[in-house]
């Protein structure tokens, strides 16, 4: 992954979020407060502006800037979570060009940070349910010799699968947990948006 | 969606601009979205800062002023503020005595204010956080995000505000705020869903004869849906939920808040208050102070919350102390 | 119908009972429906009494207290009080200095208060009536019942109340009340109809993209129906209607009230206020005082009224004077 | 007309108002504030109680009591108008038994009082539009030798006709006048209730 690919990834997330804004809002309205789409749109459009305006010296700089922008523009639960995740990933990628293994380590660090901050386990019906299997799949693909594009595709597939699997769960973290059993039968919006983030990586990697 | 607005995107800044125009005694930064008392930090006084998603007006912006908050940072509609807002607010009001942050217990609010507190700590500023979590509709367990902060926020901000105003130290202001929170329990019911400007339609569909019971303040559905019943029956269940969670003995004294969610006429709130008063009287609890009105709202939601706070000795003089804010005013 | 109520028939008395419970500083007669300050007539002070249909809370009951009304007589929902209520209210507060009745200009209110005034006159009590008729949506001609009394009632009751409180004579209190009314104009717009408990459904059907323009405070349809437009456009028309009727010159000073009808969130009212402030500034009119909130409501109607009162020199100290009522409070 | 007939009349009005309460409310909601049915129900049910509880010495006493009760129970525009009308009528009927001519004079006095208090002319779309032709018809029927029953029937017919005729009018008095041209196309609720009052008289007279 190089700097341009990192930027393309952020642009790709922004486009996906813009496209899915309404749907993310509806998913959040069903179990939360309906702002998830709007939150991410605000955050990633600012992030795109920020990473376009900067002259980064590393892949990590792009991701760190993305994270910092998310933290200072999004608010809510997803702002600190996604923001810190991108910052944690960025910290691991202090080079102009990084290998799939590095990206895997960065994604692991991001997952670790989300878990630390939010305290959610897999099965709590949060973004962790998409991110954790995605990171696993990414690492496994790289382990078995896959390139970035291949690993990212595996991660995106796993994230989408993980997001779908949140439907029957009862939420134990975040706003949806207030609903108790009524949270069952709905997709977790953050898990769905996490799948968008990883699909955007897969697409950027396939083109780059 | 039927609202007085120009565009959904400008709703919040337009409303804040109007708030700024109506309250020249406050200083409103429309860029960073921070509201402070115009005259800056008060020497020798502990600062009191709160914030949270917008859409709950008058909370928090309307509680900035003498005897209550020194600053508020309103986030986007129903979205907690970002750390930058909180740090700017605290820096603007800190007089060297430290600042108490009043934070409602939502994952987003907690994380954003924590990040702010960390940054401020690194800058050498003293910050204490009071977490408000009074809503008994949510079980406070490891299987949830914990009880939400709702109507008790009014009590915490007023009483901690008075404590700070009379010159109490940082730890004392935080401590009384925490005790008010610990003594308070709330429960809310919605008759209608609310509509956020960006969604453009109600957050959930509710038939003409049904209500959402155990709702929060962000337009989420509640714990369960019920048939609409008489006010007496609804309120009785609400009071039971509150007192089951934190029983009050006969002879106890309480401060009661009946709070409208934004779309409820005042006459209905008084009607609800009448039911609460009768139920507490039956249990031998005397209401020593009360507030009936819109304090912690959810945009245009029709509904109300009830908060019962066991009045400890030092709460009353602090509640009665002068306050001069857009949303609460007496004694000055 | 979704309301917190027990039965439609008991709505009003239940709400009044709750009001009484919440405000022990007032004396509420649930039988005769008269609300007075608990301590009776104030020696040497002119009495100030108002009343009208209920459903407009906090008006009028919420404006009883120090510096404002001595008594209020709430009629049934949207129905002017009967003469007996008005006579009882006046008798309860008359200290021998006479009493000013603030009456909103509706056929029913005018006739019932006239009958009361006649009876009181026969008893030898001095009564002066101040008629409030500020609503420019109605042409004040022989072809109508005349302009309605709406938002300006807040200004009349506050300013005449302060005049009475400082010891002005009967004719002076009435006179300043009349001058406030003469200097005030209002215009209102509804986004939704309201529902009276006895009707059980909205007074009119309004499609999702339409508003009623030029409404009163009793849930009647307005002068015309329009498509919903941006707040800026709606408010611009409202301000035009007000200033076309009573132009203000550049350099004039105004008191502005942006009043919610009961179902409008405070953030929208501030947004509207921001538009009003910008429009008046364009015309060189400076807003010297303002009030944004629910003062003269129509049950659960979503909508707002704008009142512009040209501030005459003596109005401001009277507006600023201490007031301590459930619905308006400052300075004490 | 005797005391019992007067009482029966008041009971008859109460029954009619109870029956038509909702319709009167709807008519009033269309051009006013929707309370007309409720107002009259409250007033006439109290009036029935009051005249049942009293021991009247004249027909007029029953009507005066009815008027006084309406004034102190109804409020709004219709309270003073109907109340004063009944009181004005009562004043003219100071006997235990009165003739149709006396009733005619009493109805005239009632109309006069409504006109004086409310300032409405025929055609202003108010109760006057029903009451004025009713009084005319009553007087004419008595003039041409009709009895109470016959005269009251003529009055009720004329009031109903007058009420119907308010539909195309633009209101110039009362709340409906606020609507301007939008008041056109609706019946005036007070005119409709006036027709109920006179039909109740006709029915009481027919039975009495
Ligand atoms: N404690 C947590 N750990 C991990 N993810 C969380 C946690 N709380 C919430 N989330 C994620 O955040 C998403 C909601 O984000 P968003 O709607 O933007 O914030 P908010 O809930 O503050 O409105 C949820 O769908 C969930 O995936
Ligand atoms: N000035 C008036 N003169 C005669 N009748 C009037 C006048 N104003 C109103 N009315 C009658 O009163 C009726 C309304 O009565 P009601 O609804 O009970 O009172 P309100 O208008 O105060 O709500 C109208 O339909 C009309 O017939
Ligand atoms: Mg959300
Ligand atoms: Mg949110
Ligand atoms: Mg009425
Ligand atoms: Mg009416």
mmCIF file of C-alpha atoms in Angstrom, chain B residues 2-4 192 261-266 268 294 298-302, chain C residues 55 57 191-194 259-266 268-269 294 296-304:
data_model
loop_
_atom_site.group_PDB
_atom_site.id
_atom_site.type_symbol
_atom_site.label_atom_id
_atom_site.label_comp_id
_atom_site.label_asym_id
_atom_site.label_seq_id
_atom_site.Cartn_x
_atom_site.Cartn_y
_atom_site.Cartn_z
ATOM 1 C CA UNK B 2 -42.687 20.032 9.286
ATOM 2 C CA UNK B 3 -40.273 22.300 11.017
ATOM 3 C CA UNK B 4 -39.250 25.902 10.975
ATOM 4 C CA UNK B 192 -44.967 10.190 19.591
ATOM 5 C CA UNK B 261 -39.991 16.231 25.744
ATOM 6 C CA UNK B 262 -40.651 19.218 23.471
ATOM 7 C CA UNK B 263 -44.079 18.541 21.996
ATOM 8 C CA UNK B 264 -46.126 18.210 25.175
ATOM 9 C CA UNK B 265 -48.382 21.049 26.307
ATOM 10 C CA UNK B 266 -47.696 22.465 29.742
ATOM 11 C CA UNK B 268 -50.482 17.903 30.350
ATOM 12 C CA UNK B 294 -39.464 21.546 29.216
ATOM 13 C CA UNK B 298 -36.111 15.401 22.389
ATOM 14 C CA UNK B 299 -36.897 17.854 19.605
ATOM 15 C CA UNK B 300 -40.646 17.636 18.900
ATOM 16 C CA UNK B 301 -41.368 14.426 20.788
ATOM 17 C CA UNK B 302 -44.620 14.350 22.754
ATOM 18 C CA UNK C 55 -55.295 25.587 26.645
ATOM 19 C CA UNK C 57 -50.728 27.736 29.317
ATOM 20 C CA UNK C 191 -47.523 23.692 11.143
ATOM 21 C CA UNK C 192 -50.128 21.364 12.643
ATOM 22 C CA UNK C 193 -53.623 21.597 14.046
ATOM 23 C CA UNK C 194 -54.191 21.080 17.743
ATOM 24 C CA UNK C 259 -43.829 32.435 21.002
ATOM 25 C CA UNK C 260 -44.291 28.705 20.602
ATOM 26 C CA UNK C 261 -47.788 27.287 20.294
ATOM 27 C CA UNK C 262 -47.135 24.277 22.529
ATOM 28 C CA UNK C 263 -45.736 21.644 20.176
ATOM 29 C CA UNK C 264 -42.733 23.521 18.789
ATOM 30 C CA UNK C 265 -39.226 22.718 20.025
ATOM 31 C CA UNK C 266 -37.278 25.584 21.529
ATOM 32 C CA UNK C 268 -37.017 26.038 16.187
ATOM 33 C CA UNK C 269 -38.202 29.089 18.094
ATOM 34 C CA UNK C 294 -43.939 29.092 25.047
ATOM 35 C CA UNK C 296 -49.440 31.870 24.717
ATOM 36 C CA UNK C 297 -50.003 28.366 23.441
ATOM 37 C CA UNK C 298 -52.691 26.384 21.670
ATOM 38 C CA UNK C 299 -52.476 23.020 23.394
ATOM 39 C CA UNK C 300 -50.248 20.778 21.263
ATOM 40 C CA UNK C 301 -50.190 22.887 18.105
ATOM 41 C CA UNK C 302 -46.849 23.128 16.325
ATOM 42 C CA UNK C 303 -46.391 26.678 15.186
ATOM 43 C CA UNK C 304 -45.292 30.042 16.399
#
